[in-house]
Amino acid sequence: MVRRVLSLTSGRIAVAILTVVALLAVLGPLLAPQDPLATSDNTLAAASAGHWLGTDHLGRDVLSRLLDGSRVSVLGALEVALTALVVGAVPGILSVYLGRVFEWITLRLADTLVALPFLLFAVAVIALLGNGLTQAMLVTGVLVSPLFYRVSRAATLAVARSQYVEAALISGASVGWVVRRHVWVKVLPPIAVAFAQTVGVGFVVVSSLTFLGIGVQPPDPTWGGLLASDLGYLSHRPWAPLTPALLITVTVWAGNLLADAIRDVSGEAGRAPAADRGARAGRTDPTPAGGA
């Protein structure tokens, strides 16, 4: 699947952008030219050789704060996606095989989670458990998990009705073996699409919470926090919010673009067997060349 995704222009663009963002998360604090928390008297300065993106209202280097804050933003988005994957995909697959009681309970839980506004619920959890981004992202991941539940359940139902899966179960194969051997391969492409989309959702949630000053204690830098602080000084630096806003927008767009690329190659893979069968049928057509 990876090669097919990279064969598409949209896939290569998305992977390139997300790779750069991942490198910023890993190497950003090391690449920061100055201490992101160090203040100075050179406040609200324009871009210069010493400060490529200028300084904020406390004289801190904006580029250094952007690079240092990338780690929190990326890790928070991945935490949302991974939590949603585990909480949603596993029950979605097992709901097809563990009986009607488990199926009914998981369906009702998924319907309940869909009805909850995850951003407001995350704020409420932070108010109860303390101002920390980890608990907020875990709660958000749980609330986003119905997407994975529905996708994995629909894909598993399609596979479970196939004759080779029924034959494996009749022959005595365990549910775990059937899931590992037959179901997971078919469920993986739609789950990959949902994961790429959820990474984008995670970036939006992390940016929204940190924009409101929730989840990260100041003066620790985040992309959303930088955007919020820059909006307060538009009269002095009207161009300042563009950089964090552009980083957030491009990252979310790349996640959605990658999801579209995975969906495209998954559709091509699903059509390939039918095309192969047609080609084989054409090669073995018994009709004589001079037939009626």
PDB file of C-alpha atoms in Angstrom:
ATOM      1  CA  MET A   1       0.000   0.000   0.000  1.00  0.00           C
ATOM      2  CA  VAL A   2       2.853   2.381   0.803  1.00  0.00           C
ATOM      3  CA  ARG A   3       4.253   2.119  -2.727  1.00  0.00           C
ATOM      4  CA  ARG A   4       0.839   2.690  -4.274  1.00  0.00           C
ATOM      5  CA  VAL A   5       0.270   5.766  -2.081  1.00  0.00           C
ATOM      6  CA  LEU A   6       3.673   7.177  -3.068  1.00  0.00           C
ATOM      7  CA  SER A   7       2.886   6.558  -6.728  1.00  0.00           C
ATOM      8  CA  LEU A   8       0.207   9.268  -6.500  1.00  0.00           C
ATOM      9  CA  THR A   9       1.192  12.928  -6.612  1.00  0.00           C
ATOM     10  CA  SER A  10      -1.192  13.717  -3.759  1.00  0.00           C
ATOM     11  CA  GLY A  11       0.312  10.904  -1.697  1.00  0.00           C
ATOM     12  CA  ARG A  12       3.867  12.132  -2.216  1.00  0.00           C
ATOM     13  CA  ILE A  13       2.916  15.702  -1.296  1.00  0.00           C
ATOM     14  CA  ALA A  14       1.081  14.586   1.854  1.00  0.00           C
ATOM     15  CA  VAL A  15       3.890  12.282   2.975  1.00  0.00           C
ATOM     16  CA  ALA A  16       6.502  14.990   2.339  1.00  0.00           C
ATOM     17  CA  ILE A  17       4.615  17.565   4.417  1.00  0.00           C
ATOM     18  CA  LEU A  18       3.909  15.167   7.264  1.00  0.00           C
ATOM     19  CA  THR A  19       7.537  14.021   7.249  1.00  0.00           C
ATOM     20  CA  VAL A  20       8.709  17.614   7.641  1.00  0.00           C
ATOM     21  CA  VAL A  21       6.235  18.133  10.496  1.00  0.00           C
ATOM     22  CA  ALA A  22       7.446  14.931  12.174  1.00  0.00           C
ATOM     23  CA  LEU A  23      11.057  16.076  11.845  1.00  0.00           C
ATOM     24  CA  LEU A  24      10.103  19.392  13.416  1.00  0.00           C
ATOM     25  CA  ALA A  25       8.578  17.500  16.328  1.00  0.00           C
ATOM     26  CA  VAL A  26      11.734  15.427  16.799  1.00  0.00           C
ATOM     27  CA  LEU A  27      14.431  17.966  15.970  1.00  0.00           C
ATOM     28  CA  GLY A  28      12.606  21.260  16.524  1.00  0.00           C
ATOM     29  CA  PRO A  29      13.846  21.901  20.070  1.00  0.00           C
ATOM     30  CA  LEU A  30      17.389  21.108  18.923  1.00  0.00           C
ATOM     31  CA  LEU A  31      17.151  23.386  15.882  1.00  0.00           C
ATOM     32  CA  ALA A  32      15.810  26.365  17.845  1.00  0.00           C
ATOM     33  CA  PRO A  33      18.408  29.119  17.434  1.00  0.00           C
ATOM     34  CA  GLN A  34      17.661  30.620  20.860  1.00  0.00           C
ATOM     35  CA  ASP A  35      16.093  29.701  24.162  1.00  0.00           C
ATOM     36  CA  PRO A  36      12.317  29.764  23.477  1.00  0.00           C
ATOM     37  CA  LEU A  37      11.614  30.914  27.049  1.00  0.00           C
ATOM     38  CA  ALA A  38      14.273  33.649  27.242  1.00  0.00           C
ATOM     39  CA  THR A  39      12.816  37.158  27.383  1.00  0.00           C
ATOM     40  CA  SER A  40      14.484  40.394  26.344  1.00  0.00           C
ATOM     41  CA  ASP A  41      13.835  44.119  25.984  1.00  0.00           C
ATOM     42  CA  ASN A  42      13.581  43.767  22.186  1.00  0.00           C
ATOM     43  CA  THR A  43       9.826  43.290  22.165  1.00  0.00           C
ATOM     44  CA  LEU A  44       7.541  43.035  19.116  1.00  0.00           C
ATOM     45  CA  ALA A  45      10.545  43.319  16.787  1.00  0.00           C
ATOM     46  CA  ALA A  46      10.218  42.760  13.065  1.00  0.00           C
ATOM     47  CA  ALA A  47      11.988  39.955  11.237  1.00  0.00           C
ATOM     48  CA  SER A  48      15.756  40.371  11.154  1.00  0.00           C
ATOM     49  CA  ALA A  49      18.961  38.381  10.835  1.00  0.00           C
ATOM     50  CA  GLY A  50      18.954  37.702  14.568  1.00  0.00           C
ATOM     51  CA  HIS A  51      15.234  36.903  14.749  1.00  0.00           C
ATOM     52  CA  TRP A  52      13.974  35.451  11.473  1.00  0.00           C
ATOM     53  CA  LEU A  53      10.310  35.701  12.511  1.00  0.00           C
ATOM     54  CA  GLY A  54      10.728  38.594  14.932  1.00  0.00           C
ATOM     55  CA  THR A  55      10.012  38.601  18.661  1.00  0.00           C
ATOM     56  CA  ASP A  56       6.804  38.509  20.677  1.00  0.00           C
ATOM     57  CA  HIS A  57       5.488  40.900  23.326  1.00  0.00           C
ATOM     58  CA  LEU A  58       8.019  39.576  25.863  1.00  0.00           C
ATOM     59  CA  GLY A  59      10.989  39.705  23.513  1.00  0.00           C
ATOM     60  CA  ARG A  60      11.116  35.937  22.946  1.00  0.00           C
ATOM     61  CA  ASP A  61      12.298  34.623  19.592  1.00  0.00           C
ATOM     62  CA  VAL A  62       9.202  33.505  17.620  1.00  0.00           C
ATOM     63  CA  LEU A  63      11.028  30.989  15.403  1.00  0.00           C
ATOM     64  CA  SER A  64      12.497  29.245  18.437  1.00  0.00           C
ATOM     65  CA  ARG A  65       9.080  29.052  20.063  1.00  0.00           C
ATOM     66  CA  LEU A  66       7.511  27.638  16.896  1.00  0.00           C
ATOM     67  CA  LEU A  67      10.167  24.958  16.608  1.00  0.00           C
ATOM     68  CA  ASP A  68      10.012  24.063  20.289  1.00  0.00           C
ATOM     69  CA  GLY A  69       6.206  23.992  20.328  1.00  0.00           C
ATOM     70  CA  SER A  70       5.932  21.610  17.376  1.00  0.00           C
ATOM     71  CA  ARG A  71       6.584  18.592  19.605  1.00  0.00           C
ATOM     72  CA  VAL A  72       3.562  19.217  21.818  1.00  0.00           C
ATOM     73  CA  SER A  73       1.280  19.785  18.842  1.00  0.00           C
ATOM     74  CA  VAL A  74       2.382  16.646  16.984  1.00  0.00           C
ATOM     75  CA  LEU A  75       2.380  14.364  20.028  1.00  0.00           C
ATOM     76  CA  GLY A  76      -1.053  15.600  21.042  1.00  0.00           C
ATOM     77  CA  ALA A  77      -2.499  14.867  17.580  1.00  0.00           C
ATOM     78  CA  LEU A  78      -0.941  11.385  17.538  1.00  0.00           C
ATOM     79  CA  GLU A  79      -2.273  10.697  21.026  1.00  0.00           C
ATOM     80  CA  VAL A  80      -5.794  11.476  19.847  1.00  0.00           C
ATOM     81  CA  ALA A  81      -5.462   9.232  16.766  1.00  0.00           C
ATOM     82  CA  LEU A  82      -3.871   6.279  18.583  1.00  0.00           C
ATOM     83  CA  THR A  83      -6.402   6.395  21.423  1.00  0.00           C
ATOM     84  CA  ALA A  84      -9.295   6.497  18.960  1.00  0.00           C
ATOM     85  CA  LEU A  85      -7.764   3.604  16.993  1.00  0.00           C
ATOM     86  CA  VAL A  86      -7.448   1.307  20.015  1.00  0.00           C
ATOM     87  CA  VAL A  87     -10.748   2.248  21.643  1.00  0.00           C
ATOM     88  CA  GLY A  88     -12.747   2.184  18.408  1.00  0.00           C
ATOM     89  CA  ALA A  89     -11.270  -0.383  16.019  1.00  0.00           C
ATOM     90  CA  VAL A  90     -10.850  -3.307  18.412  1.00  0.00           C
ATOM     91  CA  PRO A  91     -14.484  -3.311  19.690  1.00  0.00           C
ATOM     92  CA  GLY A  92     -15.674  -2.655  16.129  1.00  0.00           C
ATOM     93  CA  ILE A  93     -14.037  -5.846  14.862  1.00  0.00           C
ATOM     94  CA  LEU A  94     -14.990  -7.952  17.872  1.00  0.00           C
ATOM     95  CA  SER A  95     -18.631  -6.786  17.810  1.00  0.00           C
ATOM     96  CA  VAL A  96     -19.160  -8.985  14.753  1.00  0.00           C
ATOM     97  CA  TYR A  97     -17.985 -12.149  16.535  1.00  0.00           C
ATOM     98  CA  LEU A  98     -18.712 -11.820  20.271  1.00  0.00           C
ATOM     99  CA  GLY A  99     -22.485 -12.092  20.184  1.00  0.00           C
ATOM    100  CA  ARG A 100     -25.494  -9.815  20.237  1.00  0.00           C
ATOM    101  CA  VAL A 101     -25.037  -8.583  23.812  1.00  0.00           C
ATOM    102  CA  PHE A 102     -21.527  -7.243  23.172  1.00  0.00           C
ATOM    103  CA  GLU A 103     -22.702  -5.837  19.839  1.00  0.00           C
ATOM    104  CA  TRP A 104     -25.656  -4.009  21.410  1.00  0.00           C
ATOM    105  CA  ILE A 105     -23.539  -2.545  24.233  1.00  0.00           C
ATOM    106  CA  THR A 106     -20.798  -1.278  21.917  1.00  0.00           C
ATOM    107  CA  LEU A 107     -23.309   0.193  19.470  1.00  0.00           C
ATOM    108  CA  ARG A 108     -25.061   2.095  22.258  1.00  0.00           C
ATOM    109  CA  LEU A 109     -21.730   3.363  23.610  1.00  0.00           C
ATOM    110  CA  ALA A 110     -20.698   4.531  20.139  1.00  0.00           C
ATOM    111  CA  ASP A 111     -24.009   6.368  19.699  1.00  0.00           C
ATOM    112  CA  THR A 112     -23.558   8.034  23.088  1.00  0.00           C
ATOM    113  CA  LEU A 113     -20.013   9.190  22.338  1.00  0.00           C
ATOM    114  CA  VAL A 114     -21.092  10.661  18.992  1.00  0.00           C
ATOM    115  CA  ALA A 115     -23.637  12.852  20.787  1.00  0.00           C
ATOM    116  CA  LEU A 116     -21.009  14.422  23.081  1.00  0.00           C
ATOM    117  CA  PRO A 117     -19.210  17.601  21.908  1.00  0.00           C
ATOM    118  CA  PHE A 118     -15.616  16.454  22.367  1.00  0.00           C
ATOM    119  CA  LEU A 119     -14.049  19.899  22.692  1.00  0.00           C
ATOM    120  CA  LEU A 120     -16.395  20.992  25.476  1.00  0.00           C
ATOM    121  CA  PHE A 121     -16.111  17.588  27.137  1.00  0.00           C
ATOM    122  CA  ALA A 122     -12.304  17.807  27.028  1.00  0.00           C
ATOM    123  CA  VAL A 123     -12.474  21.213  28.717  1.00  0.00           C
ATOM    124  CA  ALA A 124     -14.725  19.752  31.422  1.00  0.00           C
ATOM    125  CA  VAL A 125     -12.318  16.853  32.036  1.00  0.00           C
ATOM    126  CA  ILE A 126      -9.393  19.273  32.347  1.00  0.00           C
ATOM    127  CA  ALA A 127     -11.387  21.262  34.889  1.00  0.00           C
ATOM    128  CA  LEU A 128     -11.867  18.075  36.917  1.00  0.00           C
ATOM    129  CA  LEU A 129      -8.429  16.447  36.532  1.00  0.00           C
ATOM    130  CA  GLY A 130      -6.179  19.472  36.200  1.00  0.00           C
ATOM    131  CA  ASN A 131      -4.716  21.482  33.365  1.00  0.00           C
ATOM    132  CA  GLY A 132      -2.833  18.851  31.377  1.00  0.00           C
ATOM    133  CA  LEU A 133      -2.805  18.087  27.663  1.00  0.00           C
ATOM    134  CA  THR A 134      -2.404  14.318  28.057  1.00  0.00           C
ATOM    135  CA  GLN A 135      -5.721  13.720  29.786  1.00  0.00           C
ATOM    136  CA  ALA A 136      -7.463  16.091  27.386  1.00  0.00           C
ATOM    137  CA  MET A 137      -6.125  14.201  24.367  1.00  0.00           C
ATOM    138  CA  LEU A 138      -7.045  10.812  25.854  1.00  0.00           C
ATOM    139  CA  VAL A 139     -10.608  11.970  26.412  1.00  0.00           C
ATOM    140  CA  THR A 140     -10.764  13.459  22.915  1.00  0.00           C
ATOM    141  CA  GLY A 141      -9.470  10.217  21.430  1.00  0.00           C
ATOM    142  CA  VAL A 142     -12.204   8.256  23.192  1.00  0.00           C
ATOM    143  CA  LEU A 143     -14.851  10.667  21.907  1.00  0.00           C
ATOM    144  CA  VAL A 144     -13.531  10.423  18.329  1.00  0.00           C
ATOM    145  CA  SER A 145     -13.324   6.608  18.481  1.00  0.00           C
ATOM    146  CA  PRO A 146     -16.833   5.976  17.017  1.00  0.00           C
ATOM    147  CA  LEU A 147     -15.346   6.821  13.607  1.00  0.00           C
ATOM    148  CA  PHE A 148     -12.974   3.846  13.905  1.00  0.00           C
ATOM    149  CA  TYR A 149     -15.717   1.692  15.400  1.00  0.00           C
ATOM    150  CA  ARG A 150     -18.061   2.206  12.469  1.00  0.00           C
ATOM    151  CA  VAL A 151     -15.356   1.851   9.817  1.00  0.00           C
ATOM    152  CA  SER A 152     -13.876  -1.325  11.290  1.00  0.00           C
ATOM    153  CA  ARG A 153     -17.289  -2.852  11.968  1.00  0.00           C
ATOM    154  CA  ALA A 154     -18.530  -2.216   8.419  1.00  0.00           C
ATOM    155  CA  ALA A 155     -15.363  -3.690   6.894  1.00  0.00           C
ATOM    156  CA  THR A 156     -15.478  -6.700   9.239  1.00  0.00           C
ATOM    157  CA  LEU A 157     -19.124  -7.405   8.423  1.00  0.00           C
ATOM    158  CA  ALA A 158     -18.269  -7.512   4.712  1.00  0.00           C
ATOM    159  CA  VAL A 159     -15.461 -10.011   5.344  1.00  0.00           C
ATOM    160  CA  ALA A 160     -17.389 -12.077   7.901  1.00  0.00           C
ATOM    161  CA  ARG A 161     -20.064 -12.921   5.324  1.00  0.00           C
ATOM    162  CA  SER A 162     -17.525 -14.315   2.871  1.00  0.00           C
ATOM    163  CA  GLN A 163     -17.456 -18.067   2.321  1.00  0.00           C
ATOM    164  CA  TYR A 164     -13.801 -18.589   3.209  1.00  0.00           C
ATOM    165  CA  VAL A 165     -14.263 -16.975   6.645  1.00  0.00           C
ATOM    166  CA  GLU A 166     -17.374 -19.054   7.321  1.00  0.00           C
ATOM    167  CA  ALA A 167     -15.481 -22.167   6.248  1.00  0.00           C
ATOM    168  CA  ALA A 168     -12.610 -21.317   8.610  1.00  0.00           C
ATOM    169  CA  LEU A 169     -14.991 -20.896  11.550  1.00  0.00           C
ATOM    170  CA  ILE A 170     -16.832 -24.127  10.728  1.00  0.00           C
ATOM    171  CA  SER A 171     -13.534 -25.992  10.555  1.00  0.00           C
ATOM    172  CA  GLY A 172     -12.763 -24.944  14.125  1.00  0.00           C
ATOM    173  CA  ALA A 173     -10.590 -21.848  13.686  1.00  0.00           C
ATOM    174  CA  SER A 174     -10.691 -19.422  16.608  1.00  0.00           C
ATOM    175  CA  VAL A 175     -12.024 -15.896  16.290  1.00  0.00           C
ATOM    176  CA  GLY A 176      -8.567 -14.491  17.013  1.00  0.00           C
ATOM    177  CA  TRP A 177      -7.009 -16.547  14.219  1.00  0.00           C
ATOM    178  CA  VAL A 178      -9.719 -15.500  11.745  1.00  0.00           C
ATOM    179  CA  VAL A 179      -9.261 -11.833  12.650  1.00  0.00           C
ATOM    180  CA  ARG A 180      -5.476 -12.014  12.292  1.00  0.00           C
ATOM    181  CA  ARG A 181      -5.458 -14.126   9.131  1.00  0.00           C
ATOM    182  CA  HIS A 182      -8.420 -12.829   7.134  1.00  0.00           C
ATOM    183  CA  VAL A 183     -10.183  -9.841   8.678  1.00  0.00           C
ATOM    184  CA  TRP A 184      -7.301  -7.499   9.545  1.00  0.00           C
ATOM    185  CA  VAL A 185      -5.963  -7.378   5.975  1.00  0.00           C
ATOM    186  CA  LYS A 186      -9.343  -6.203   4.684  1.00  0.00           C
ATOM    187  CA  VAL A 187      -9.994  -3.804   7.561  1.00  0.00           C
ATOM    188  CA  LEU A 188      -6.556  -2.146   7.484  1.00  0.00           C
ATOM    189  CA  PRO A 189      -7.110   0.192   4.454  1.00  0.00           C
ATOM    190  CA  PRO A 190     -10.278   1.901   5.800  1.00  0.00           C
ATOM    191  CA  ILE A 191      -8.684   2.133   9.239  1.00  0.00           C
ATOM    192  CA  ALA A 192      -5.623   3.794   7.674  1.00  0.00           C
ATOM    193  CA  VAL A 193      -7.931   6.343   6.030  1.00  0.00           C
ATOM    194  CA  ALA A 194      -9.662   7.034   9.351  1.00  0.00           C
ATOM    195  CA  PHE A 195      -6.302   7.323  11.132  1.00  0.00           C
ATOM    196  CA  ALA A 196      -4.999   9.929   8.672  1.00  0.00           C
ATOM    197  CA  GLN A 197      -8.203  11.940   9.039  1.00  0.00           C
ATOM    198  CA  THR A 198      -8.087  11.693  12.826  1.00  0.00           C
ATOM    199  CA  VAL A 199      -4.529  13.040  12.923  1.00  0.00           C
ATOM    200  CA  GLY A 200      -5.897  16.188  11.276  1.00  0.00           C
ATOM    201  CA  VAL A 201      -8.738  16.316  13.791  1.00  0.00           C
ATOM    202  CA  GLY A 202      -6.181  15.931  16.569  1.00  0.00           C
ATOM    203  CA  PHE A 203      -4.210  18.928  15.319  1.00  0.00           C
ATOM    204  CA  VAL A 204      -7.367  21.026  15.279  1.00  0.00           C
ATOM    205  CA  VAL A 205      -8.275  19.958  18.823  1.00  0.00           C
ATOM    206  CA  VAL A 206      -4.763  20.519  20.200  1.00  0.00           C
ATOM    207  CA  SER A 207      -4.558  23.922  18.540  1.00  0.00           C
ATOM    208  CA  SER A 208      -8.021  24.879  19.794  1.00  0.00           C
ATOM    209  CA  LEU A 209      -7.284  23.913  23.388  1.00  0.00           C
ATOM    210  CA  THR A 210      -3.875  25.585  23.490  1.00  0.00           C
ATOM    211  CA  PHE A 211      -5.354  28.650  21.765  1.00  0.00           C
ATOM    212  CA  LEU A 212      -7.698  28.911  24.746  1.00  0.00           C
ATOM    213  CA  GLY A 213      -4.785  28.394  27.139  1.00  0.00           C
ATOM    214  CA  ILE A 214      -5.966  24.910  28.132  1.00  0.00           C
ATOM    215  CA  GLY A 215      -3.757  21.845  28.400  1.00  0.00           C
ATOM    216  CA  VAL A 216      -0.332  23.510  28.456  1.00  0.00           C
ATOM    217  CA  GLN A 217       0.958  25.746  31.194  1.00  0.00           C
ATOM    218  CA  PRO A 218       2.449  29.039  29.956  1.00  0.00           C
ATOM    219  CA  PRO A 219       5.091  30.022  29.056  1.00  0.00           C
ATOM    220  CA  ASP A 220       5.543  26.641  27.298  1.00  0.00           C
ATOM    221  CA  PRO A 221       5.130  27.267  23.547  1.00  0.00           C
ATOM    222  CA  THR A 222       2.538  25.627  21.295  1.00  0.00           C
ATOM    223  CA  TRP A 223       1.283  26.504  17.837  1.00  0.00           C
ATOM    224  CA  GLY A 224      -2.178  27.366  19.137  1.00  0.00           C
ATOM    225  CA  GLY A 225      -0.755  29.363  22.021  1.00  0.00           C
ATOM    226  CA  LEU A 226       1.473  31.378  19.683  1.00  0.00           C
ATOM    227  CA  LEU A 227      -1.521  32.120  17.483  1.00  0.00           C
ATOM    228  CA  ALA A 228      -3.512  33.353  20.469  1.00  0.00           C
ATOM    229  CA  SER A 229      -0.733  35.604  21.781  1.00  0.00           C
ATOM    230  CA  ASP A 230      -0.062  37.075  18.329  1.00  0.00           C
ATOM    231  CA  LEU A 231      -3.723  38.036  17.885  1.00  0.00           C
ATOM    232  CA  GLY A 232      -3.404  40.378  20.852  1.00  0.00           C
ATOM    233  CA  TYR A 233      -0.775  42.517  19.096  1.00  0.00           C
ATOM    234  CA  LEU A 234      -2.078  42.763  15.536  1.00  0.00           C
ATOM    235  CA  SER A 235      -1.612  46.523  15.488  1.00  0.00           C
ATOM    236  CA  HIS A 236       2.149  46.064  16.025  1.00  0.00           C
ATOM    237  CA  ARG A 237       2.745  42.831  14.067  1.00  0.00           C
ATOM    238  CA  PRO A 238      -0.210  42.195  11.729  1.00  0.00           C
ATOM    239  CA  TRP A 239       1.613  39.409   9.893  1.00  0.00           C
ATOM    240  CA  ALA A 240       2.621  37.473  13.024  1.00  0.00           C
ATOM    241  CA  PRO A 241      -0.371  35.032  13.206  1.00  0.00           C
ATOM    242  CA  LEU A 242       0.226  33.870   9.637  1.00  0.00           C
ATOM    243  CA  THR A 243       3.064  31.461  10.450  1.00  0.00           C
ATOM    244  CA  PRO A 244       1.388  29.372  13.196  1.00  0.00           C
ATOM    245  CA  ALA A 245      -1.927  29.475  11.337  1.00  0.00           C
ATOM    246  CA  LEU A 246      -0.218  28.287   8.151  1.00  0.00           C
ATOM    247  CA  LEU A 247       1.538  25.453   9.985  1.00  0.00           C
ATOM    248  CA  ILE A 248      -1.734  24.231  11.486  1.00  0.00           C
ATOM    249  CA  THR A 249      -3.648  24.553   8.211  1.00  0.00           C
ATOM    250  CA  VAL A 250      -1.037  22.826   6.061  1.00  0.00           C
ATOM    251  CA  THR A 251      -0.640  19.948   8.527  1.00  0.00           C
ATOM    252  CA  VAL A 252      -4.389  19.309   8.718  1.00  0.00           C
ATOM    253  CA  TRP A 253      -4.632  19.561   4.920  1.00  0.00           C
ATOM    254  CA  ALA A 254      -1.783  17.061   4.499  1.00  0.00           C
ATOM    255  CA  GLY A 255      -3.523  14.575   6.803  1.00  0.00           C
ATOM    256  CA  ASN A 256      -6.744  14.816   4.786  1.00  0.00           C
ATOM    257  CA  LEU A 257      -4.778  14.590   1.526  1.00  0.00           C
ATOM    258  CA  LEU A 258      -3.067  11.412   2.742  1.00  0.00           C
ATOM    259  CA  ALA A 259      -6.457   9.949   3.691  1.00  0.00           C
ATOM    260  CA  ASP A 260      -7.738  10.663   0.162  1.00  0.00           C
ATOM    261  CA  ALA A 261      -4.650   9.032  -1.360  1.00  0.00           C
ATOM    262  CA  ILE A 262      -5.073   5.902   0.772  1.00  0.00           C
ATOM    263  CA  ARG A 263      -8.758   5.757  -0.164  1.00  0.00           C
ATOM    264  CA  ASP A 264      -7.872   6.023  -3.857  1.00  0.00           C
ATOM    265  CA  VAL A 265      -5.318   3.202  -3.806  1.00  0.00           C
ATOM    266  CA  SER A 266      -7.617   1.047  -1.662  1.00  0.00           C
ATOM    267  CA  GLY A 267     -10.339   1.438  -4.263  1.00  0.00           C
ATOM    268  CA  GLU A 268      -7.930   0.496  -7.025  1.00  0.00           C
ATOM    269  CA  ALA A 269      -6.823  -2.571  -5.065  1.00  0.00           C
ATOM    270  CA  GLY A 270     -10.446  -3.590  -4.577  1.00  0.00           C
ATOM    271  CA  ARG A 271     -11.122  -3.307  -8.309  1.00  0.00           C
ATOM    272  CA  ALA A 272      -7.959  -5.124  -9.343  1.00  0.00           C
ATOM    273  CA  PRO A 273      -9.151  -8.675  -8.639  1.00  0.00           C
ATOM    274  CA  ALA A 274     -12.273  -8.159 -10.740  1.00  0.00           C
ATOM    275  CA  ALA A 275     -10.169  -6.807 -13.588  1.00  0.00           C
ATOM    276  CA  ASP A 276      -7.784  -9.753 -13.297  1.00  0.00           C
ATOM    277  CA  ARG A 277     -10.685 -12.190 -13.392  1.00  0.00           C
ATOM    278  CA  GLY A 278     -12.005 -10.463 -16.495  1.00  0.00           C
ATOM    279  CA  ALA A 279      -8.620 -10.654 -18.163  1.00  0.00           C
ATOM    280  CA  ARG A 280      -8.277 -14.328 -17.320  1.00  0.00           C
ATOM    281  CA  ALA A 281     -11.772 -14.977 -18.619  1.00  0.00           C
ATOM    282  CA  GLY A 282     -10.850 -13.232 -21.854  1.00  0.00           C
ATOM    283  CA  ARG A 283      -7.748 -15.376 -22.284  1.00  0.00           C
ATOM    284  CA  THR A 284      -9.681 -18.606 -21.685  1.00  0.00           C
ATOM    285  CA  ASP A 285     -12.759 -17.724 -23.744  1.00  0.00           C
ATOM    286  CA  PRO A 286     -13.661 -20.951 -25.533  1.00  0.00           C
ATOM    287  CA  THR A 287     -15.604 -19.178 -28.302  1.00  0.00           C
ATOM    288  CA  PRO A 288     -13.947 -19.908 -31.672  1.00  0.00           C
ATOM    289  CA  ALA A 289     -12.664 -17.005 -33.694  1.00  0.00           C
ATOM    290  CA  GLY A 290     -15.207 -17.619 -36.356  1.00  0.00           C
ATOM    291  CA  GLY A 291     -18.097 -18.304 -34.013  1.00  0.00           C
ATOM    292  CA  ALA A 292     -21.588 -17.003 -34.410  1.00  0.00           C
TER     293      ALA A 292
END
